[in-house]
Coordinates of C-alpha atoms and ligand atoms in Angstrom, one line a residue:
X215 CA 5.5 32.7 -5.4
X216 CA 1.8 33.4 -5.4
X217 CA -1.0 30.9 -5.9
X218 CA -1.6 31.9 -9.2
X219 CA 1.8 31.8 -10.1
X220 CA 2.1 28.3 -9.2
X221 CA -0.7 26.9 -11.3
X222 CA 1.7 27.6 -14.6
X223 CA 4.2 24.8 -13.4
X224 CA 3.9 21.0 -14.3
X225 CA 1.8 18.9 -12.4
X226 CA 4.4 16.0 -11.4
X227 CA 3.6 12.5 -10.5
X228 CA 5.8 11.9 -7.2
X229 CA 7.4 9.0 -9.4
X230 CA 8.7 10.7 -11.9
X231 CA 10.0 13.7 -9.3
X232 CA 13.8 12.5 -10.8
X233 CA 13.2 14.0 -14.1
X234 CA 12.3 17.2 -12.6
X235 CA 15.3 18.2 -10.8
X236 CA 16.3 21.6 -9.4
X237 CA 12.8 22.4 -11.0
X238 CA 9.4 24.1 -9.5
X239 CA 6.4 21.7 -10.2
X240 CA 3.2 21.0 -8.6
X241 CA 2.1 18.0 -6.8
X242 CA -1.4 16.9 -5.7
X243 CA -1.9 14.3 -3.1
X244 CA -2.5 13.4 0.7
X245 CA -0.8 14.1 4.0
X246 CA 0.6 10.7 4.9
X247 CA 2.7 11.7 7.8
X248 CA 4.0 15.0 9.5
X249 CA 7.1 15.5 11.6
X250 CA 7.7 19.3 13.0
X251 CA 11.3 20.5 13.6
X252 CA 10.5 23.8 14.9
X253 CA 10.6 26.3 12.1
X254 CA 10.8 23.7 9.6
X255 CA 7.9 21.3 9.0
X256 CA 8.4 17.9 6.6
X257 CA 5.3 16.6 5.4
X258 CA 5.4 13.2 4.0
X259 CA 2.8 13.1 1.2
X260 CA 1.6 10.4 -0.7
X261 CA 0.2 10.6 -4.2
X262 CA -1.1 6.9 -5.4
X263 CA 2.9 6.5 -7.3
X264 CA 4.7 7.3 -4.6
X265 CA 5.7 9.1 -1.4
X266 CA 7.3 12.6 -1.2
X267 CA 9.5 14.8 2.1
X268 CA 7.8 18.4 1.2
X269 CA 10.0 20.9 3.3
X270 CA 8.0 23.7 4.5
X271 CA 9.9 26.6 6.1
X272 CA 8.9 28.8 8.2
X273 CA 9.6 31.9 5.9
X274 CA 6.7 30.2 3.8
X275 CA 4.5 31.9 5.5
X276 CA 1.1 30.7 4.8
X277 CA 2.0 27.4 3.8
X278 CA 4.2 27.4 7.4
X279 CA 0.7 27.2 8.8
X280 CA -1.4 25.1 6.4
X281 CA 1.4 23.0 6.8
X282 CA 0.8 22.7 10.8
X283 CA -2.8 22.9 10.8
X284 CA -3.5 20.0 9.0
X285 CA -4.0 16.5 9.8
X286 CA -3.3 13.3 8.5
X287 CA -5.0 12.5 5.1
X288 CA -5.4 16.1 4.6
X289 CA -5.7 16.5 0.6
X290 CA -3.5 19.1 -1.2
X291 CA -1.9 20.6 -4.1
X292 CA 1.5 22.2 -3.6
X293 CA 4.0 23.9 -5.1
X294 CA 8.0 24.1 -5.1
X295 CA 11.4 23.2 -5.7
X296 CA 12.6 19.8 -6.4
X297 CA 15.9 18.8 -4.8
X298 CA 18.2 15.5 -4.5
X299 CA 18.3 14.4 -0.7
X300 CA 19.9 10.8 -0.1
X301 CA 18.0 11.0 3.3
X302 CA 14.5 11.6 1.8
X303 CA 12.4 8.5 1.3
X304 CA 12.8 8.0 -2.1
X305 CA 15.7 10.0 -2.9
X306 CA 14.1 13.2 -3.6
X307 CA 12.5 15.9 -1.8
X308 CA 10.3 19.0 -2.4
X309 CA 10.7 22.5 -0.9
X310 CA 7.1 23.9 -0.8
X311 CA 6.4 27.8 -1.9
X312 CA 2.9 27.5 -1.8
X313 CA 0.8 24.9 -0.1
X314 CA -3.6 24.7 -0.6
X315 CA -5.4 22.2 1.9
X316 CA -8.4 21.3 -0.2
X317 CA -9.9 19.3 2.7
X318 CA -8.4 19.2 6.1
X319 CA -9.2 15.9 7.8
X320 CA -9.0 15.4 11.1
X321 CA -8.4 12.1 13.2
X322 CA -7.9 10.1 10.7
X323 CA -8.4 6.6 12.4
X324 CA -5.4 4.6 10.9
X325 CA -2.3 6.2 12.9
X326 CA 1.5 4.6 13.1
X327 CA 0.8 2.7 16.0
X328 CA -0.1 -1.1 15.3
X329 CA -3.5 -1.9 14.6
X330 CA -5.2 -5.5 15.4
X331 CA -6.7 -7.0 12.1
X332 CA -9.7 -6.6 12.9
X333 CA -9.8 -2.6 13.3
X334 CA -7.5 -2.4 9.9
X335 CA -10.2 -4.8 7.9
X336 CA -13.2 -2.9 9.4
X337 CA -11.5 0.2 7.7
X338 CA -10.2 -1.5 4.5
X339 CA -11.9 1.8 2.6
X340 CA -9.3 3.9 4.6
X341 CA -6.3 1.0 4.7
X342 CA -6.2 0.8 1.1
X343 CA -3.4 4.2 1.4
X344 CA -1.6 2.6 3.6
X345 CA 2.2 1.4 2.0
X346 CA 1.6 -2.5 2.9
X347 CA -2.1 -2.4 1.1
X348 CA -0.9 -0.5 -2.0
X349 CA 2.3 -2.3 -2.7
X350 CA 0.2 -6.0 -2.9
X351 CA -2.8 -4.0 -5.1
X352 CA 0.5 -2.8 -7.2
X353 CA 1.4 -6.6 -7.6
X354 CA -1.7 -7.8 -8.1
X355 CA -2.1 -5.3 -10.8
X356 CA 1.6 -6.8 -12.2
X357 CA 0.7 -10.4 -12.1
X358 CA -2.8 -9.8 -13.6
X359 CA -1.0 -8.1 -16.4
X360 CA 1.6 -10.5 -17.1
X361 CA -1.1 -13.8 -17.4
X362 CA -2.4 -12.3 -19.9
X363 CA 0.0 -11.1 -21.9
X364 CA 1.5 -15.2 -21.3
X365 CA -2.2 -16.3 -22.6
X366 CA -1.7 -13.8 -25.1
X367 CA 1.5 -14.8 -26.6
X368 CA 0.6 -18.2 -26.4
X369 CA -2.2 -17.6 -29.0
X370 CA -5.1 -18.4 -26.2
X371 CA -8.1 -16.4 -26.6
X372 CA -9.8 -14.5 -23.8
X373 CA -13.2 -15.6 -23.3
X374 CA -15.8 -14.6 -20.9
X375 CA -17.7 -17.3 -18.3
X376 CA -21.4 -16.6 -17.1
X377 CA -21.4 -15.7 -13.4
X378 CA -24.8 -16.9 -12.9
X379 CA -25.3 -20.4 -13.6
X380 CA -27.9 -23.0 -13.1
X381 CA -25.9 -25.1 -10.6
X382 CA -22.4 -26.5 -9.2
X383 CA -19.3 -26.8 -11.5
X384 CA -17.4 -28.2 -8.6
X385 CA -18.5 -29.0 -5.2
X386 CA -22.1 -29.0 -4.5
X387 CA -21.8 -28.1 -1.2
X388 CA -20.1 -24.8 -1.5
X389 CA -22.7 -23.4 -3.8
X390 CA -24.0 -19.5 -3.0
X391 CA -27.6 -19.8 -4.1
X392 CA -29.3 -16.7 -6.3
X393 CA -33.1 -16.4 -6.7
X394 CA -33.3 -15.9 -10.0
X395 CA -36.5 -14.7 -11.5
X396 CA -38.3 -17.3 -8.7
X397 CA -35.8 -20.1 -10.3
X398 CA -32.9 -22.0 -8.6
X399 CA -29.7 -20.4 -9.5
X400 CA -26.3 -19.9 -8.2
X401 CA -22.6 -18.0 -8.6
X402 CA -20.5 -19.4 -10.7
X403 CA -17.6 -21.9 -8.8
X404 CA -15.8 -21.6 -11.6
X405 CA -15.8 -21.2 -15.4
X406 CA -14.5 -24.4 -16.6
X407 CA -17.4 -26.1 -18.1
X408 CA -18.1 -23.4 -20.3
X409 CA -14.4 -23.0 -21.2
X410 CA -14.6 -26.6 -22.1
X411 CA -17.0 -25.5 -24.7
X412 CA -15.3 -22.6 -26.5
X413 CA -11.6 -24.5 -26.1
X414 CA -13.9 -27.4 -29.0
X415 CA -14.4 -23.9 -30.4
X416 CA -11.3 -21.7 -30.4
X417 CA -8.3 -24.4 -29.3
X418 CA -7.3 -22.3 -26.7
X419 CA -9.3 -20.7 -24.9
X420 CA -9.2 -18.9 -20.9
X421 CA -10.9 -16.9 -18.8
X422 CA -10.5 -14.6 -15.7
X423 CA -13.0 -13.5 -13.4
X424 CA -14.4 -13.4 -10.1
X425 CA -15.7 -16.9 -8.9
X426 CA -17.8 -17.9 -5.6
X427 CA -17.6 -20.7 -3.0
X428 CA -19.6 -20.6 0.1
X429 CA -16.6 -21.6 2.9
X430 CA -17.8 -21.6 6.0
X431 CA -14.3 -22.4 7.5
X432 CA -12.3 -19.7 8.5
X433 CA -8.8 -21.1 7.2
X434 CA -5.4 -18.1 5.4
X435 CA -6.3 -19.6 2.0
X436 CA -10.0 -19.2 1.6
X437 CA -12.1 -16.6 0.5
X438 CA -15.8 -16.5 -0.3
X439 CA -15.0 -14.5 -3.7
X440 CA -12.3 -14.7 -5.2
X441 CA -10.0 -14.4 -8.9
X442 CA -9.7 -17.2 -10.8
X443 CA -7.9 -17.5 -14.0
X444 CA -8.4 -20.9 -16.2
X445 CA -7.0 -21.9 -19.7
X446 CA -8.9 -24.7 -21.5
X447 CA -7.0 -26.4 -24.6
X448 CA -8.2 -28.8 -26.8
X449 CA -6.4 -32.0 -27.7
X450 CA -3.8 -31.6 -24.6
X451 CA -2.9 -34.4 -22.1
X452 CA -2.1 -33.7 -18.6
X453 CA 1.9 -33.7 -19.4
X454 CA 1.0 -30.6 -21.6
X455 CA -1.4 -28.7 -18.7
X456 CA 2.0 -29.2 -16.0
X457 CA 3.8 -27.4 -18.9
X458 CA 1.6 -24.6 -19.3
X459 CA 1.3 -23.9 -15.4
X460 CA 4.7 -24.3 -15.3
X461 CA 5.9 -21.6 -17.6
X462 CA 2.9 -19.3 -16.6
X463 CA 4.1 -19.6 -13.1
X464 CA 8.0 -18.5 -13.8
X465 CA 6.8 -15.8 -16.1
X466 CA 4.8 -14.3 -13.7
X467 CA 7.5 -14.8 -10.4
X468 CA 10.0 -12.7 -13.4
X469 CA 7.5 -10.4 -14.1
X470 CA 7.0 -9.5 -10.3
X471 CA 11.0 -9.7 -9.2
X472 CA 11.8 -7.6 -12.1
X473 CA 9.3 -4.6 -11.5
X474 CA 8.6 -5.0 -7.9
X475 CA 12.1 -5.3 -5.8
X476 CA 10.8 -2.2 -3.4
X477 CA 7.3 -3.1 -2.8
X478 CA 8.6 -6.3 -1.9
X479 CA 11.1 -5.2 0.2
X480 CA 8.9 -3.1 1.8
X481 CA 6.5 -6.6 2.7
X482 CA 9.3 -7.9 4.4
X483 CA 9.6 -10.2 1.5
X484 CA 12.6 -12.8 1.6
X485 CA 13.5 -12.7 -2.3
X486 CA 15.6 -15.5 -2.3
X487 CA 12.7 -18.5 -2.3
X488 CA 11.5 -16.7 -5.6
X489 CA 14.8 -16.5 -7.3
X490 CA 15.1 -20.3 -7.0
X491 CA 11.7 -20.9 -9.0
X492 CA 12.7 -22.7 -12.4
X493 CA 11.9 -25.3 -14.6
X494 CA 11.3 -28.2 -14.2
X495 CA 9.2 -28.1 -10.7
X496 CA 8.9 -31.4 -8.4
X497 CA 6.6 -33.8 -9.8
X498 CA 5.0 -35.9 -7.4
X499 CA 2.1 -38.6 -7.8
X500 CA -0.6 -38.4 -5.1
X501 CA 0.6 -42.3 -4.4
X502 CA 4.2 -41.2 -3.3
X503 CA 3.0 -38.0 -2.0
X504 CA 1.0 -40.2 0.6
X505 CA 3.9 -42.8 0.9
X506 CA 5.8 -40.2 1.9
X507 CA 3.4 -38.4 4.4
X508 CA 3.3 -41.4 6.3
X509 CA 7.5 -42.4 6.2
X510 CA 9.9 -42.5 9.2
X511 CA 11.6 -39.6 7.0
X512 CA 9.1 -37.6 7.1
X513 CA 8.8 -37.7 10.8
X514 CA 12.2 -37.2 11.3
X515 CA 11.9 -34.2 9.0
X516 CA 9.2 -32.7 10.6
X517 CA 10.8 -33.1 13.9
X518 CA 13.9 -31.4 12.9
X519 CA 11.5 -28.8 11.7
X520 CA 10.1 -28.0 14.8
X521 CA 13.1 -27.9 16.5
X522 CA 14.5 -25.2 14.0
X523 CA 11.4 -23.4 14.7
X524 CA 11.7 -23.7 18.0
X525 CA 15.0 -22.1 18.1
X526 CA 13.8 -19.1 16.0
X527 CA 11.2 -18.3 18.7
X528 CA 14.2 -18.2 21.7
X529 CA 15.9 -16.0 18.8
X530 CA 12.5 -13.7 18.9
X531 CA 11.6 -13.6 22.4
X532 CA 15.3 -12.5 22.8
X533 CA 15.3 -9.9 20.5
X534 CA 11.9 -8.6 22.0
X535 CA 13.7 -8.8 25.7
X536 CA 16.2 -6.1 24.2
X537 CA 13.2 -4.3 22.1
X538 CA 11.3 -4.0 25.6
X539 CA 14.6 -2.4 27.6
X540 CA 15.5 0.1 24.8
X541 CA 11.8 1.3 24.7
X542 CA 12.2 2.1 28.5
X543 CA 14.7 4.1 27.7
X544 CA 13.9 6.1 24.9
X545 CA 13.7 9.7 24.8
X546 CA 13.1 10.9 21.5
X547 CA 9.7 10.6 20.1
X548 CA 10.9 9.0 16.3
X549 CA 12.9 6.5 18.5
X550 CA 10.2 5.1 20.8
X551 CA 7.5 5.4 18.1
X552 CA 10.0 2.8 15.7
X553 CA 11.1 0.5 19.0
X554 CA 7.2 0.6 19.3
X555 CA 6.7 -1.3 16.1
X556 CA 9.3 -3.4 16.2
X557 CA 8.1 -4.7 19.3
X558 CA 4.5 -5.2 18.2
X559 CA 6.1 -6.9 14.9
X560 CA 7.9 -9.4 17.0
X561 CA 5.1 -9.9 19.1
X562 CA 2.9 -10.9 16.5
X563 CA 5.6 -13.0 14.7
X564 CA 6.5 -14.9 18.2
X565 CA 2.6 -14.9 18.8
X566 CA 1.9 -16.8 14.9
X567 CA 5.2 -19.1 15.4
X568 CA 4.1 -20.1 18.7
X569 CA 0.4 -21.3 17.7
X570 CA 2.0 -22.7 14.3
X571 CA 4.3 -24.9 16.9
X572 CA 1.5 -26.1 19.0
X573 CA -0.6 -27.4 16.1
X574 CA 2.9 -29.0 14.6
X575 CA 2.0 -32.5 16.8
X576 CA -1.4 -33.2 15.3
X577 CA -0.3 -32.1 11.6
X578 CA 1.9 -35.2 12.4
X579 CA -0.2 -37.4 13.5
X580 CA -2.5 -36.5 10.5
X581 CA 0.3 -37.3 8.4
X582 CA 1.6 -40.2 9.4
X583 CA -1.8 -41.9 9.6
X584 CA -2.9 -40.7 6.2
X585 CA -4.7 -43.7 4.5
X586 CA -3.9 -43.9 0.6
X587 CA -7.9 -42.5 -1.0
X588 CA -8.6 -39.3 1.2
X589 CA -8.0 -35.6 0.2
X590 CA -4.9 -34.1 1.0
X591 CA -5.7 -32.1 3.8
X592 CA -4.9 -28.5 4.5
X593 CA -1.8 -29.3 6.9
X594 CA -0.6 -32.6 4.7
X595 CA -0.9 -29.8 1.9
X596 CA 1.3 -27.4 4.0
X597 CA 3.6 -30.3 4.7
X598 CA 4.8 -30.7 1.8
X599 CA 4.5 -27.4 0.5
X600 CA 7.5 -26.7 2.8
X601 CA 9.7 -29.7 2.3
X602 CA 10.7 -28.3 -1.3
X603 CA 12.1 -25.3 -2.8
X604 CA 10.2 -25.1 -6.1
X605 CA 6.4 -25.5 -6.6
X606 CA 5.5 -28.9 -6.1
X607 CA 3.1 -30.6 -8.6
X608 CA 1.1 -33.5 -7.1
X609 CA -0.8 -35.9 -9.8
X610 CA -3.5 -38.8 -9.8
X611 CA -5.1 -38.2 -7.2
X612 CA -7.7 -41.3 -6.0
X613 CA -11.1 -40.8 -7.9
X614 CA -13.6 -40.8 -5.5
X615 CA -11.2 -37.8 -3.9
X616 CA -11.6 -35.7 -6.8
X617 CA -14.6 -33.8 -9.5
X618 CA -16.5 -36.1 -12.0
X619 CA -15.0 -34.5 -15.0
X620 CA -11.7 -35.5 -14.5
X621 CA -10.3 -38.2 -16.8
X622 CA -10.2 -41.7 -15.3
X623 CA -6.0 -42.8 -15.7
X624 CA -5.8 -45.8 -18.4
X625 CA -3.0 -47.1 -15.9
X626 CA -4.5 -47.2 -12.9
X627 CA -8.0 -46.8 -12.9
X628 CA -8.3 -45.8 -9.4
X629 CA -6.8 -42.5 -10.2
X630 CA -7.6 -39.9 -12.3
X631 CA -5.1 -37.6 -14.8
X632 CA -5.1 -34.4 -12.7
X633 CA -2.7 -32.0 -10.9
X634 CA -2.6 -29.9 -8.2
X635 CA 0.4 -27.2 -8.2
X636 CA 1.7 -26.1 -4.6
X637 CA 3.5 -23.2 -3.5
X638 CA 7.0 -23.4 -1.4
X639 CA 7.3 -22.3 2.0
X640 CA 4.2 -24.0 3.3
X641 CA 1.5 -21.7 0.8
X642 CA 0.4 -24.6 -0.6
X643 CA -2.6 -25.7 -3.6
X644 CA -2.5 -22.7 -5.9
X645 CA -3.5 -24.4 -9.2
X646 CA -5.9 -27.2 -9.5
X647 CA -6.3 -29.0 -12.9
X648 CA -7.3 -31.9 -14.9
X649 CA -7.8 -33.6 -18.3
X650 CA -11.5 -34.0 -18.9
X651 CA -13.0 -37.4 -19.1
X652 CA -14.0 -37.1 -23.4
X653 CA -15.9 -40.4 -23.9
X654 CA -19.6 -39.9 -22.9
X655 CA -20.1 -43.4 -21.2
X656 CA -17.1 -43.3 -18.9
X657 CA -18.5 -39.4 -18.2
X658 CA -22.0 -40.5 -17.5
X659 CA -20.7 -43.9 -15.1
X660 CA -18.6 -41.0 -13.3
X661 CA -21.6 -38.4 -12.5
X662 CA -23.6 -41.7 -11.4
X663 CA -20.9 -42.7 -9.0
X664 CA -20.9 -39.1 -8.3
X665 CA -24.4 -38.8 -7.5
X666 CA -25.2 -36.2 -10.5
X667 CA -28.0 -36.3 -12.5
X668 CA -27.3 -36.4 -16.4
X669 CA -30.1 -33.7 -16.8
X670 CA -28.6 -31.1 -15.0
X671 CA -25.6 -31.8 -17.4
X672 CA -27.5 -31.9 -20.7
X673 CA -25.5 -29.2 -23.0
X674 CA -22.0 -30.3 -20.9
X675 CA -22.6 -34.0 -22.1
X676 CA -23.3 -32.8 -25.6
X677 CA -19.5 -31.5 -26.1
X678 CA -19.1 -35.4 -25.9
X679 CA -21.7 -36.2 -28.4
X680 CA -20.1 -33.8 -30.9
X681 CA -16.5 -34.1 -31.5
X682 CA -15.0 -34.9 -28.6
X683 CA -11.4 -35.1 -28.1
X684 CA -8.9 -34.7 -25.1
X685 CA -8.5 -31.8 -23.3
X686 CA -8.0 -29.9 -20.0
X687 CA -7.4 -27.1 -18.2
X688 CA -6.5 -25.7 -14.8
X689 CA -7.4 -23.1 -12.8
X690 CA -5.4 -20.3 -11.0
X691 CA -6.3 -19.1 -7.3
X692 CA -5.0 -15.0 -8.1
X693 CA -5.5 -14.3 -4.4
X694 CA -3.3 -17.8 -3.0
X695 CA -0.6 -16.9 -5.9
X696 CA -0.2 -13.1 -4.8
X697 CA -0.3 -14.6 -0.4
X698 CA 2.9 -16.6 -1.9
X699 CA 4.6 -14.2 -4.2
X700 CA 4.0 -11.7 -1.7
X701 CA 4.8 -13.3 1.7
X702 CA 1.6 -12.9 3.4
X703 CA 0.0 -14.7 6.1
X704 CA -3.5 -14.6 4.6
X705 CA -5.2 -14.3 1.4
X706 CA -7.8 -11.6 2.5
X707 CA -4.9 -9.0 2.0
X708 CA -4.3 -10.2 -1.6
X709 CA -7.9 -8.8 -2.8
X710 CA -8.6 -5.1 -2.1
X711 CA -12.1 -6.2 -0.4
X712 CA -12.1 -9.4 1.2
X713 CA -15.5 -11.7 1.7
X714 CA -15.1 -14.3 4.1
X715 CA -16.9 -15.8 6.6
X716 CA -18.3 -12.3 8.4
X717 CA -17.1 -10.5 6.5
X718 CA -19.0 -8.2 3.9
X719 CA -18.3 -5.0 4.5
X720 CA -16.6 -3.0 3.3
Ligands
4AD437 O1 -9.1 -26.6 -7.3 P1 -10.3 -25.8 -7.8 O2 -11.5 -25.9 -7.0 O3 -10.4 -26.1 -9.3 C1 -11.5 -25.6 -10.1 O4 -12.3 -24.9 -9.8 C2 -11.4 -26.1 -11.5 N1 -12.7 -26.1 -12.1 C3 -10.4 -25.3 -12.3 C4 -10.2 -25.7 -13.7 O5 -9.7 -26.8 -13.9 N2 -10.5 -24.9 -14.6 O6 -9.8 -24.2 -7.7 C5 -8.8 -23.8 -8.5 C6 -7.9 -22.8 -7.6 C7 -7.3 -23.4 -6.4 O7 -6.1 -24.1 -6.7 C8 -7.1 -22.2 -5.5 O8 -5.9 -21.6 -6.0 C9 -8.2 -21.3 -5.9 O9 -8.7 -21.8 -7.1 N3 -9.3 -21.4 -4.9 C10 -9.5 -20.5 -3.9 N4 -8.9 -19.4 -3.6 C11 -9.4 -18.6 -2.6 N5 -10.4 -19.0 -1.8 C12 -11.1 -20.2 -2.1 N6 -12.2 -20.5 -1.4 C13 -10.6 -21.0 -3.2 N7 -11.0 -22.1 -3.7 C14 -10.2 -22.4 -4.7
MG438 MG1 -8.4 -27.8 -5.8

């Protein structure tokens, strides 16, 4: 077929290849990967919905040598037949007629052999194409669709949060300061106070946008940017917020098991911790939570735990023993390359396992000596993150642990009527919400205690002054929720370019 010739014939996404079978069509798209059988060359080429064996023979002639010139991440258009192959990736291969390189590229940096974190973030503009990074951006793009089609069928109402904003909505201390116009300003923490003023306006109300805290500790779950999605409604009680979270959460875990079973797969994912997340989840108050942190169960628990984990990593470094001998003796190229990976995999998973064990003793000590009033902290957090197989909702927490809006607990007046919702399998705090204190006095004793000075607060305080009635809200970490659903080790993969500490670039 000539080139010419070609250009009459569908362009086909590499998704939708099955509904083209025994057909010619185009494709356009990028060289992922190339393996050379003498005079038969299989290119493996990518096209943003999926990846594609193109057979090129060498009676193709030109596209026989197109086909071997060029180098990974090449971009081209080809043409040819589309055939069933059980062996292809994906079911489905193409044998090319013609073949066009519209640019050859040439040592293209990210190659199949394991790359340290570092190198891979450094070249996050290129790493996006890989499988791992596209799969979690397809997620992400899944989980973002179905919140808001929840908030949607719910009746909420989308509304937009300012990004710059005169000063903190949560902790002071994590503030990223803006000049603005030779003025004090700063990025917004979060969008809740001015949700808390369209919810007295619309009932429901949420918003979902990109929110800023200045972290300075390099920790998996923190980012210095990151999504944050947070419903406001008027007249609801905390009861009603753990409701709402709840059923957000198990629409979205359905939403992401129903469309996403290969991109998961391909994470590595274990399915069957997401499969067991229903109704109703643990509830917890921060009191028991505590109780428990510091019990002779617990211990025993945790020690159990590390014993378990303890055999996994004999189970590892056994496997890797084998790994290391079969690599010795490997002959074909495909073989070593795959033993190659495997053994860097296991490395890295005996290398994680093996620092996760040696900081096991202190997250012990931490929580057996963990006095009723302080924060959780990241490791109690963990702790019990793992010791249950649905999300766990911990409530009332100690006031002076917690934000001055949150509503003081008629009960017990040392706590107040909030919730934070952790992930199974040791993720951890992925929502964080609260009933708002309504009644201006109790408000204005709680920013005292709080050192905040009513004038900074002026328009907040006025939602009090003007109908006021009970409400709350909660707010959604995007990137913590996709690290769980997902499987991964750390949030900077959940967000296509991370800002951490040192990090701004890409
Ligand atoms: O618990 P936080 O700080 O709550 C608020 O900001 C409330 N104003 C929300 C509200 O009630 N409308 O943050 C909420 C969630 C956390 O549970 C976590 O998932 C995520 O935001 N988050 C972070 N994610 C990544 N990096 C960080 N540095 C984060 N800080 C909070
Ligand atoms: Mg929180």
């Amino acid at each position: 077929m000539t080139q010419n010739a070609s250009l009459d014939l569908p362009l086909v996404r590499i998704a939708d290849l099955a509904a083209h079978a025994d057909r010619d069509v185009r494709l356009q798209g990028w060289l992922y990967g190339k393996r050379s059988g003498g005079k038969v060359i299989f290119l493996q080429v990518r096209d943003g919905t999926g990846l594609c064996q193109c057979v090129v023979e060498f009676a193709a002639g030109a596209a026989f040598e197109a086909a071997a010139a060029c180098g990974q991440e090449s971009s081209l258009t080809l043409a040819g037949r589309v055939r069933r192959d059980e062996r292809a990736p994906g079911g489905w291969e193409v044998l090319v007629s013609t073949l066009t390189v519209l640019h050859a590229a040439q040592n293209y940096p990210i190659t199949r052999k394991a790359h340290g974190i570092d190198f891979l973030l450094s070249h996050r503009h290129l790493w996006l194409r890989s499988r791992r990074p596209t799969a979690i951006l397809r997620i992400r793009h899944t989980v973002v669709r179905a919140c808001r089609e929840f908030f949607d069928r719910q009746g909420f109402t989308l509304v937009d949060t300012p990004i710059l904003v005169r000063g903190a909505g949560e902790d002071a201390q994590t503030l990223f300061a803006v000049d603005y116009f030779g003025e004090k300003a700063a990025l917004a923490q979060t969008g809740q106070l001015y949700l808390e003023s369209a919810c007295m306006a619309l009932g429901k109300v949420y918003c979902f946008g990109p929110t800023f805290r200045a972290e300075k500790s390099k920790t998996r779950r923190h980012l210095t940017e990151f999504w944050m999605l947070e419903p406001e409604v008027a007249f609801a009680r905390l009861e009603d917020l753990m409701a709402l979270a709840e059923d957000l959460i198990c629409c979205v875990v359905a939403a992401v098991l129903a469309a996403h079973g290969e991109d998961l797969a391909l994470l590595g994912r274990d399915l069957e911790p997401l499969r067991q997340v229903r109704k109703p989840f643990v509830r917890l108050t921060y009191t028991e939570a505590a109780a428990w942190l510091r019990s002779a169960e617990a211990r025993a628990w945790l020690e159990a735990e590390i014993e378990r984990d303890r055999a996994r990593l004999q189970t590892l470094a056994d496997e890797l023993h084998k790994v290391e001998q079969q690599q010795a003796a490997a002959r074909r190229a495909a073989a070593a390359e795959r033993l190659d990976a495997r053994a860097a995999e296991l490395r890295e998973e005996i290398r994680d396992l093996q620092s996760d064990l040696e900081s096991r003793p202190e997250h012990i000590r931490l929580a057996q000596n963990f006095e009723w009033g302080k924060d959780l902290g990241g490791s109690d957090e963990t702790i019990l993150s793992r010791r249950f197989p649905t999300p766990v909702f911990v409530t009332e927490y100690p006031r002076q642990a917690k934000a001055f809006y949150m509503k003081r607990s008629a009960a017990d007046p040392r706590v107040v009527l909030n919730m934070d919702l952790l992930a199974p399998e040791g993720y951890g705090e992925i929502i964080g919400g609260s009933q708002r204190e309504e009644n201006l006095e109790a408000l204005l004793a709680a920013m005292a205690e709080h050192g905040l000075r009513p004038a900074d607060y002026e328009w907040y305080l006025d939602l009090r002054r003007y109908g006021s009635v009970p409400h709350g809200g909660f707010g959604l970490g995007l990137e913590r929720l996709l690290a769980w659903l997902c499987g991964l080790k750390h949030v900077r993969e959940a967000i296509p370019f991370p800002r951490t500490l040192g990090r701004l670039e890409p």
